[in-house]
Amino acid sequence: MTVVSLEEARRIAIRSQLLDGSATDVLDTVKRLGFLQIDVVSPVATPQHLVLFSRLGPGYDRAELDRLLWEERVLFEYDAFIYPIEDLPLVRARIRNFRRSRRYKSERWVREFLTENRAFRNYVLRELDRRGPLLSRDFEDRAKGERRDHRWYGSRMVGLMLASLHLYGEITVVGRRTGERLWDLAKRWWPETETVSVRDAERIRAEQRFRAQGVRLVRGEWHAHPEAAEGPVSDRAVLLSPFDRLIYDRARAEALWGFRYRLEMFVPKAKREYGYYVLPLLVGAEVVGRAEPRLDRKTGELELLGAWGDTSRLDEALADLAAWLGAARIVR
């Protein structure tokens, strides 16, 4: 490995994450990053779209991601992440490991739930085979056992069944209707692939993560990936998603930029240091501050609820964000 200085490590990290202005299209960007994380919380925009905007700029069209997912099928969704279709063998290895592992409570719970609800499981698979693709509300709730209010699914167990079958690789998301996931049999949607062992898949994923990050800290030294390119970074100001992989590893971000970042969405309002959904501000090769914009979808206004740190270039970042969102104006 090549040992680099802190300044070089910052530039390499930004270039490896395509935040230097070099990103050209959605598919190549997802392949270079390795994946996009999905979340439904969107005070500004969902993280999968915000991550792409941060790299592609105001010209990024959100419809392009849907086209690549549901029409061309060169991307696919699994367990709240979007991957290039080339990574399907790695995901299938992960599925096999999840099915046989008893290490975590979630793995044991899914196995027990599917075993107890074998008839319910068969009903869902049969309906999909006969009528799919289908939405959650298209199924009857035929679950057995005690009903408890789940954090996300409430007392109706259809969502838990669909999520469990998804984790087992039997069904997959094949689209969305007004935000709701559309489900179908994975064997009808996913292509045949080679088989990769769990150990090889873990090794490949670790290598992919290192390549996408560009650098990692090893015993106080920054080590660059052999394929990482060091060089100048364009002087652009851009707001990042809280789920952006440049700052997702909080300890790494603090070591690189002295930037301590926490998503305070689940922190009680009175205990928040900053705000509910605060976005880091990247300027050139430095993470310099943070801001909390919110899109008012009724008025079409982009509201700035707060800003902290060096915000001297924040107006540029907000202007690009507003242009991409089609906001009528920015309100401070």
PDB file of N, CA, C and O in Angstrom, residues 218-268:
ATOM      1  N   VAL A 218      -4.607   3.091   8.892  1.00  0.00           N
ATOM      2  CA  VAL A 218      -4.008   1.888   9.459  1.00  0.00           C
ATOM      3  C   VAL A 218      -2.904   2.298  10.426  1.00  0.00           C
ATOM      4  O   VAL A 218      -1.884   2.852  10.016  1.00  0.00           O
ATOM      5  N   ARG A 219      -3.142   2.081  11.706  1.00  0.00           N
ATOM      6  CA  ARG A 219      -2.163   2.400  12.752  1.00  0.00           C
ATOM      7  C   ARG A 219      -1.603   3.817  12.597  1.00  0.00           C
ATOM      8  O   ARG A 219      -0.391   4.034  12.620  1.00  0.00           O
ATOM      9  N   GLY A 220      -2.502   4.745  12.403  1.00  0.00           N
ATOM     10  CA  GLY A 220      -2.118   6.156  12.349  1.00  0.00           C
ATOM     11  C   GLY A 220      -1.630   6.640  11.002  1.00  0.00           C
ATOM     12  O   GLY A 220      -1.295   7.822  10.863  1.00  0.00           O
ATOM     13  N   GLU A 221      -1.594   5.764   9.982  1.00  0.00           N
ATOM     14  CA  GLU A 221      -1.150   6.160   8.647  1.00  0.00           C
ATOM     15  C   GLU A 221      -2.290   5.979   7.642  1.00  0.00           C
ATOM     16  O   GLU A 221      -3.062   5.030   7.731  1.00  0.00           O
ATOM     17  N   TRP A 222      -2.348   6.902   6.684  1.00  0.00           N
ATOM     18  CA  TRP A 222      -3.338   6.794   5.620  1.00  0.00           C
ATOM     19  C   TRP A 222      -2.758   5.985   4.471  1.00  0.00           C
ATOM     20  O   TRP A 222      -1.745   6.348   3.898  1.00  0.00           O
ATOM     21  N   HIS A 223      -3.427   4.865   4.161  1.00  0.00           N
ATOM     22  CA  HIS A 223      -2.994   3.984   3.078  1.00  0.00           C
ATOM     23  C   HIS A 223      -3.940   4.162   1.892  1.00  0.00           C
ATOM     24  O   HIS A 223      -5.162   4.067   2.039  1.00  0.00           O
ATOM     25  N   ALA A 224      -3.359   4.400   0.720  1.00  0.00           N
ATOM     26  CA  ALA A 224      -4.169   4.589  -0.491  1.00  0.00           C
ATOM     27  C   ALA A 224      -4.358   3.261  -1.206  1.00  0.00           C
ATOM     28  O   ALA A 224      -3.459   2.416  -1.241  1.00  0.00           O
ATOM     29  N   HIS A 225      -5.538   3.084  -1.789  1.00  0.00           N
ATOM     30  CA  HIS A 225      -5.784   1.916  -2.625  1.00  0.00           C
ATOM     31  C   HIS A 225      -4.865   1.981  -3.842  1.00  0.00           C
ATOM     32  O   HIS A 225      -4.614   3.060  -4.379  1.00  0.00           O
ATOM     33  N   PRO A 226      -4.354   0.821  -4.304  1.00  0.00           N
ATOM     34  CA  PRO A 226      -3.422   0.825  -5.450  1.00  0.00           C
ATOM     35  C   PRO A 226      -3.974   1.511  -6.696  1.00  0.00           C
ATOM     36  O   PRO A 226      -3.213   2.050  -7.499  1.00  0.00           O
ATOM     37  N   GLU A 227      -5.295   1.496  -6.883  1.00  0.00           N
ATOM     38  CA  GLU A 227      -5.885   2.109  -8.068  1.00  0.00           C
ATOM     39  C   GLU A 227      -6.335   3.544  -7.830  1.00  0.00           C
ATOM     40  O   GLU A 227      -6.862   4.189  -8.740  1.00  0.00           O
ATOM     41  N   ALA A 228      -6.144   4.045  -6.608  1.00  0.00           N
ATOM     42  CA  ALA A 228      -6.601   5.401  -6.295  1.00  0.00           C
ATOM     43  C   ALA A 228      -5.762   6.435  -7.031  1.00  0.00           C
ATOM     44  O   ALA A 228      -4.540   6.291  -7.166  1.00  0.00           O
ATOM     45  N   ALA A 229      -6.428   7.474  -7.507  1.00  0.00           N
ATOM     46  CA  ALA A 229      -5.752   8.544  -8.239  1.00  0.00           C
ATOM     47  C   ALA A 229      -5.682   9.795  -7.374  1.00  0.00           C
ATOM     48  O   ALA A 229      -6.702  10.314  -6.942  1.00  0.00           O
ATOM     49  N   GLU A 230      -4.463  10.271  -7.137  1.00  0.00           N
ATOM     50  CA  GLU A 230      -4.279  11.507  -6.387  1.00  0.00           C
ATOM     51  C   GLU A 230      -4.163  12.659  -7.372  1.00  0.00           C
ATOM     52  O   GLU A 230      -3.551  12.526  -8.429  1.00  0.00           O
ATOM     53  N   GLY A 231      -4.767  13.778  -7.056  1.00  0.00           N
ATOM     54  CA  GLY A 231      -4.711  14.914  -7.948  1.00  0.00           C
ATOM     55  C   GLY A 231      -5.600  16.026  -7.443  1.00  0.00           C
ATOM     56  O   GLY A 231      -6.209  15.917  -6.376  1.00  0.00           O
ATOM     57  N   PRO A 232      -5.697  17.092  -8.195  1.00  0.00           N
ATOM     58  CA  PRO A 232      -6.500  18.238  -7.758  1.00  0.00           C
ATOM     59  C   PRO A 232      -7.985  17.891  -7.700  1.00  0.00           C
ATOM     60  O   PRO A 232      -8.461  17.009  -8.414  1.00  0.00           O
ATOM     61  N   VAL A 233      -8.688  18.612  -6.849  1.00  0.00           N
ATOM     62  CA  VAL A 233     -10.131  18.457  -6.693  1.00  0.00           C
ATOM     63  C   VAL A 233     -10.785  19.773  -7.094  1.00  0.00           C
ATOM     64  O   VAL A 233     -10.320  20.847  -6.703  1.00  0.00           O
ATOM     65  N   SER A 234     -11.840  19.698  -7.885  1.00  0.00           N
ATOM     66  CA  SER A 234     -12.493  20.922  -8.344  1.00  0.00           C
ATOM     67  C   SER A 234     -13.063  21.713  -7.173  1.00  0.00           C
ATOM     68  O   SER A 234     -13.497  21.146  -6.164  1.00  0.00           O
ATOM     69  N   ASP A 235     -13.054  23.010  -7.312  1.00  0.00           N
ATOM     70  CA  ASP A 235     -13.499  23.907  -6.248  1.00  0.00           C
ATOM     71  C   ASP A 235     -15.014  24.084  -6.334  1.00  0.00           C
ATOM     72  O   ASP A 235     -15.511  25.116  -6.779  1.00  0.00           O
ATOM     73  N   ARG A 236     -15.733  23.066  -5.905  1.00  0.00           N
ATOM     74  CA  ARG A 236     -17.187  23.111  -5.941  1.00  0.00           C
ATOM     75  C   ARG A 236     -17.753  23.016  -4.531  1.00  0.00           C
ATOM     76  O   ARG A 236     -17.158  22.392  -3.646  1.00  0.00           O
ATOM     77  N   ALA A 237     -18.898  23.631  -4.321  1.00  0.00           N
ATOM     78  CA  ALA A 237     -19.588  23.581  -3.033  1.00  0.00           C
ATOM     79  C   ALA A 237     -20.845  22.741  -3.209  1.00  0.00           C
ATOM     80  O   ALA A 237     -21.659  23.000  -4.096  1.00  0.00           O
ATOM     81  N   VAL A 238     -21.010  21.705  -2.375  1.00  0.00           N
ATOM     82  CA  VAL A 238     -22.143  20.806  -2.525  1.00  0.00           C
ATOM     83  C   VAL A 238     -22.551  20.257  -1.164  1.00  0.00           C
ATOM     84  O   VAL A 238     -21.712  20.003  -0.296  1.00  0.00           O
ATOM     85  N   LEU A 239     -23.851  20.094  -0.973  1.00  0.00           N
ATOM     86  CA  LEU A 239     -24.390  19.499   0.237  1.00  0.00           C
ATOM     87  C   LEU A 239     -24.520  17.990   0.050  1.00  0.00           C
ATOM     88  O   LEU A 239     -24.924  17.520  -1.017  1.00  0.00           O
ATOM     89  N   LEU A 240     -24.185  17.229   1.089  1.00  0.00           N
ATOM     90  CA  LEU A 240     -24.158  15.776   1.018  1.00  0.00           C
ATOM     91  C   LEU A 240     -25.314  15.168   1.804  1.00  0.00           C
ATOM     92  O   LEU A 240     -25.763  15.720   2.811  1.00  0.00           O
ATOM     93  N   SER A 241     -25.735  14.010   1.378  1.00  0.00           N
ATOM     94  CA  SER A 241     -26.722  13.244   2.127  1.00  0.00           C
ATOM     95  C   SER A 241     -26.121  12.773   3.449  1.00  0.00           C
ATOM     96  O   SER A 241     -24.923  12.468   3.524  1.00  0.00           O
ATOM     97  N   PRO A 242     -26.924  12.673   4.514  1.00  0.00           N
ATOM     98  CA  PRO A 242     -26.426  12.078   5.765  1.00  0.00           C
ATOM     99  C   PRO A 242     -25.944  10.645   5.575  1.00  0.00           C
ATOM    100  O   PRO A 242     -25.175  10.132   6.386  1.00  0.00           O
ATOM    101  N   PHE A 243     -26.399   9.981   4.496  1.00  0.00           N
ATOM    102  CA  PHE A 243     -26.006   8.605   4.217  1.00  0.00           C
ATOM    103  C   PHE A 243     -24.869   8.528   3.198  1.00  0.00           C
ATOM    104  O   PHE A 243     -24.519   7.430   2.759  1.00  0.00           O
ATOM    105  N   ASP A 244     -24.307   9.664   2.820  1.00  0.00           N
ATOM    106  CA  ASP A 244     -23.234   9.674   1.841  1.00  0.00           C
ATOM    107  C   ASP A 244     -22.020   8.919   2.376  1.00  0.00           C
ATOM    108  O   ASP A 244     -21.604   9.105   3.518  1.00  0.00           O
ATOM    109  N   ARG A 245     -21.435   8.065   1.539  1.00  0.00           N
ATOM    110  CA  ARG A 245     -20.331   7.227   2.007  1.00  0.00           C
ATOM    111  C   ARG A 245     -19.051   8.015   2.258  1.00  0.00           C
ATOM    112  O   ARG A 245     -18.121   7.475   2.864  1.00  0.00           O
ATOM    113  N   LEU A 246     -18.983   9.259   1.831  1.00  0.00           N
ATOM    114  CA  LEU A 246     -17.806  10.060   2.177  1.00  0.00           C
ATOM    115  C   LEU A 246     -17.739  10.292   3.668  1.00  0.00           C
ATOM    116  O   LEU A 246     -16.653  10.345   4.252  1.00  0.00           O
ATOM    117  N   ILE A 247     -18.903  10.424   4.307  1.00  0.00           N
ATOM    118  CA  ILE A 247     -18.929  10.744   5.743  1.00  0.00           C
ATOM    119  C   ILE A 247     -19.692   9.700   6.551  1.00  0.00           C
ATOM    120  O   ILE A 247     -19.894   9.882   7.758  1.00  0.00           O
ATOM    121  N   TYR A 248     -20.112   8.593   5.913  1.00  0.00           N
ATOM    122  CA  TYR A 248     -20.927   7.598   6.610  1.00  0.00           C
ATOM    123  C   TYR A 248     -20.157   6.948   7.757  1.00  0.00           C
ATOM    124  O   TYR A 248     -20.723   6.685   8.821  1.00  0.00           O
ATOM    125  N   ASP A 249     -18.881   6.657   7.538  1.00  0.00           N
ATOM    126  CA  ASP A 249     -18.018   6.161   8.617  1.00  0.00           C
ATOM    127  C   ASP A 249     -17.628   7.379   9.440  1.00  0.00           C
ATOM    128  O   ASP A 249     -16.722   8.134   9.086  1.00  0.00           O
ATOM    129  N   ARG A 250     -18.332   7.603  10.542  1.00  0.00           N
ATOM    130  CA  ARG A 250     -18.172   8.838  11.307  1.00  0.00           C
ATOM    131  C   ARG A 250     -16.760   9.000  11.862  1.00  0.00           C
ATOM    132  O   ARG A 250     -16.206  10.106  11.855  1.00  0.00           O
ATOM    133  N   ALA A 251     -16.156   7.902  12.330  1.00  0.00           N
ATOM    134  CA  ALA A 251     -14.801   7.984  12.874  1.00  0.00           C
ATOM    135  C   ALA A 251     -13.798   8.352  11.781  1.00  0.00           C
ATOM    136  O   ALA A 251     -12.870   9.136  11.999  1.00  0.00           O
ATOM    137  N   ARG A 252     -13.976   7.785  10.590  1.00  0.00           N
ATOM    138  CA  ARG A 252     -13.086   8.086   9.465  1.00  0.00           C
ATOM    139  C   ARG A 252     -13.227   9.546   9.049  1.00  0.00           C
ATOM    140  O   ARG A 252     -12.230  10.229   8.782  1.00  0.00           O
ATOM    141  N   ALA A 253     -14.461  10.036   8.981  1.00  0.00           N
ATOM    142  CA  ALA A 253     -14.683  11.438   8.611  1.00  0.00           C
ATOM    143  C   ALA A 253     -14.047  12.385   9.620  1.00  0.00           C
ATOM    144  O   ALA A 253     -13.482  13.418   9.254  1.00  0.00           O
ATOM    145  N   GLU A 254     -14.124  12.019  10.887  1.00  0.00           N
ATOM    146  CA  GLU A 254     -13.520  12.868  11.918  1.00  0.00           C
ATOM    147  C   GLU A 254     -11.999  12.848  11.808  1.00  0.00           C
ATOM    148  O   GLU A 254     -11.334  13.872  11.998  1.00  0.00           O
ATOM    149  N   ALA A 255     -11.434  11.672  11.477  1.00  0.00           N
ATOM    150  CA  ALA A 255      -9.982  11.571  11.320  1.00  0.00           C
ATOM    151  C   ALA A 255      -9.499  12.329  10.089  1.00  0.00           C
ATOM    152  O   ALA A 255      -8.420  12.928  10.094  1.00  0.00           O
ATOM    153  N   LEU A 256     -10.286  12.318   9.016  1.00  0.00           N
ATOM    154  CA  LEU A 256      -9.892  12.987   7.781  1.00  0.00           C
ATOM    155  C   LEU A 256     -10.025  14.503   7.857  1.00  0.00           C
ATOM    156  O   LEU A 256      -9.135  15.244   7.428  1.00  0.00           O
ATOM    157  N   TRP A 257     -11.143  14.971   8.393  1.00  0.00           N
ATOM    158  CA  TRP A 257     -11.425  16.416   8.342  1.00  0.00           C
ATOM    159  C   TRP A 257     -11.629  17.072   9.708  1.00  0.00           C
ATOM    160  O   TRP A 257     -11.913  18.259   9.771  1.00  0.00           O
ATOM    161  N   GLY A 258     -11.517  16.301  10.771  1.00  0.00           N
ATOM    162  CA  GLY A 258     -11.834  16.868  12.071  1.00  0.00           C
ATOM    163  C   GLY A 258     -13.303  17.241  12.152  1.00  0.00           C
ATOM    164  O   GLY A 258     -13.698  18.139  12.896  1.00  0.00           O
ATOM    165  N   PHE A 259     -14.134  16.522  11.390  1.00  0.00           N
ATOM    166  CA  PHE A 259     -15.551  16.832  11.255  1.00  0.00           C
ATOM    167  C   PHE A 259     -16.357  15.776  12.002  1.00  0.00           C
ATOM    168  O   PHE A 259     -16.445  14.627  11.578  1.00  0.00           O
ATOM    169  N   ARG A 260     -16.923  16.160  13.126  1.00  0.00           N
ATOM    170  CA  ARG A 260     -17.727  15.231  13.910  1.00  0.00           C
ATOM    171  C   ARG A 260     -19.183  15.355  13.463  1.00  0.00           C
ATOM    172  O   ARG A 260     -19.796  16.403  13.618  1.00  0.00           O
ATOM    173  N   TYR A 261     -19.714  14.275  12.914  1.00  0.00           N
ATOM    174  CA  TYR A 261     -21.067  14.319  12.355  1.00  0.00           C
ATOM    175  C   TYR A 261     -21.903  13.189  12.925  1.00  0.00           C
ATOM    176  O   TYR A 261     -21.462  12.031  12.983  1.00  0.00           O
ATOM    177  N   ARG A 262     -23.104  13.531  13.348  1.00  0.00           N
ATOM    178  CA  ARG A 262     -24.079  12.538  13.798  1.00  0.00           C
ATOM    179  C   ARG A 262     -25.438  12.907  13.219  1.00  0.00           C
ATOM    180  O   ARG A 262     -25.825  14.080  13.237  1.00  0.00           O
ATOM    181  N   LEU A 263     -26.170  11.919  12.744  1.00  0.00           N
ATOM    182  CA  LEU A 263     -27.527  12.139  12.282  1.00  0.00           C
ATOM    183  C   LEU A 263     -28.430  12.138  13.507  1.00  0.00           C
ATOM    184  O   LEU A 263     -28.518  11.137  14.229  1.00  0.00           O
ATOM    185  N   GLU A 264     -29.102  13.253  13.752  1.00  0.00           N
ATOM    186  CA  GLU A 264     -29.868  13.421  14.992  1.00  0.00           C
ATOM    187  C   GLU A 264     -31.366  13.233  14.787  1.00  0.00           C
ATOM    188  O   GLU A 264     -32.174  13.690  15.601  1.00  0.00           O
ATOM    189  N   MET A 265     -31.726  12.522  13.741  1.00  0.00           N
ATOM    190  CA  MET A 265     -33.131  12.309  13.406  1.00  0.00           C
ATOM    191  C   MET A 265     -33.896  11.641  14.550  1.00  0.00           C
ATOM    192  O   MET A 265     -35.062  11.942  14.785  1.00  0.00           O
ATOM    193  N   PHE A 266     -33.232  10.715  15.247  1.00  0.00           N
ATOM    194  CA  PHE A 266     -33.897   9.982  16.325  1.00  0.00           C
ATOM    195  C   PHE A 266     -33.544  10.521  17.707  1.00  0.00           C
ATOM    196  O   PHE A 266     -33.871   9.905  18.721  1.00  0.00           O
ATOM    197  N   VAL A 267     -32.877  11.652  17.748  1.00  0.00           N
ATOM    198  CA  VAL A 267     -32.540  12.304  19.017  1.00  0.00           C
ATOM    199  C   VAL A 267     -33.686  13.249  19.390  1.00  0.00           C
ATOM    200  O   VAL A 267     -34.163  14.000  18.544  1.00  0.00           O
ATOM    201  N   PRO A 268     -34.149  13.223  20.636  1.00  0.00           N
ATOM    202  CA  PRO A 268     -35.201  14.171  21.036  1.00  0.00           C
ATOM    203  C   PRO A 268     -34.789  15.608  20.719  1.00  0.00           C
ATOM    204  O   PRO A 268     -33.623  15.978  20.874  1.00  0.00           O
TER     205      PRO A 268
END
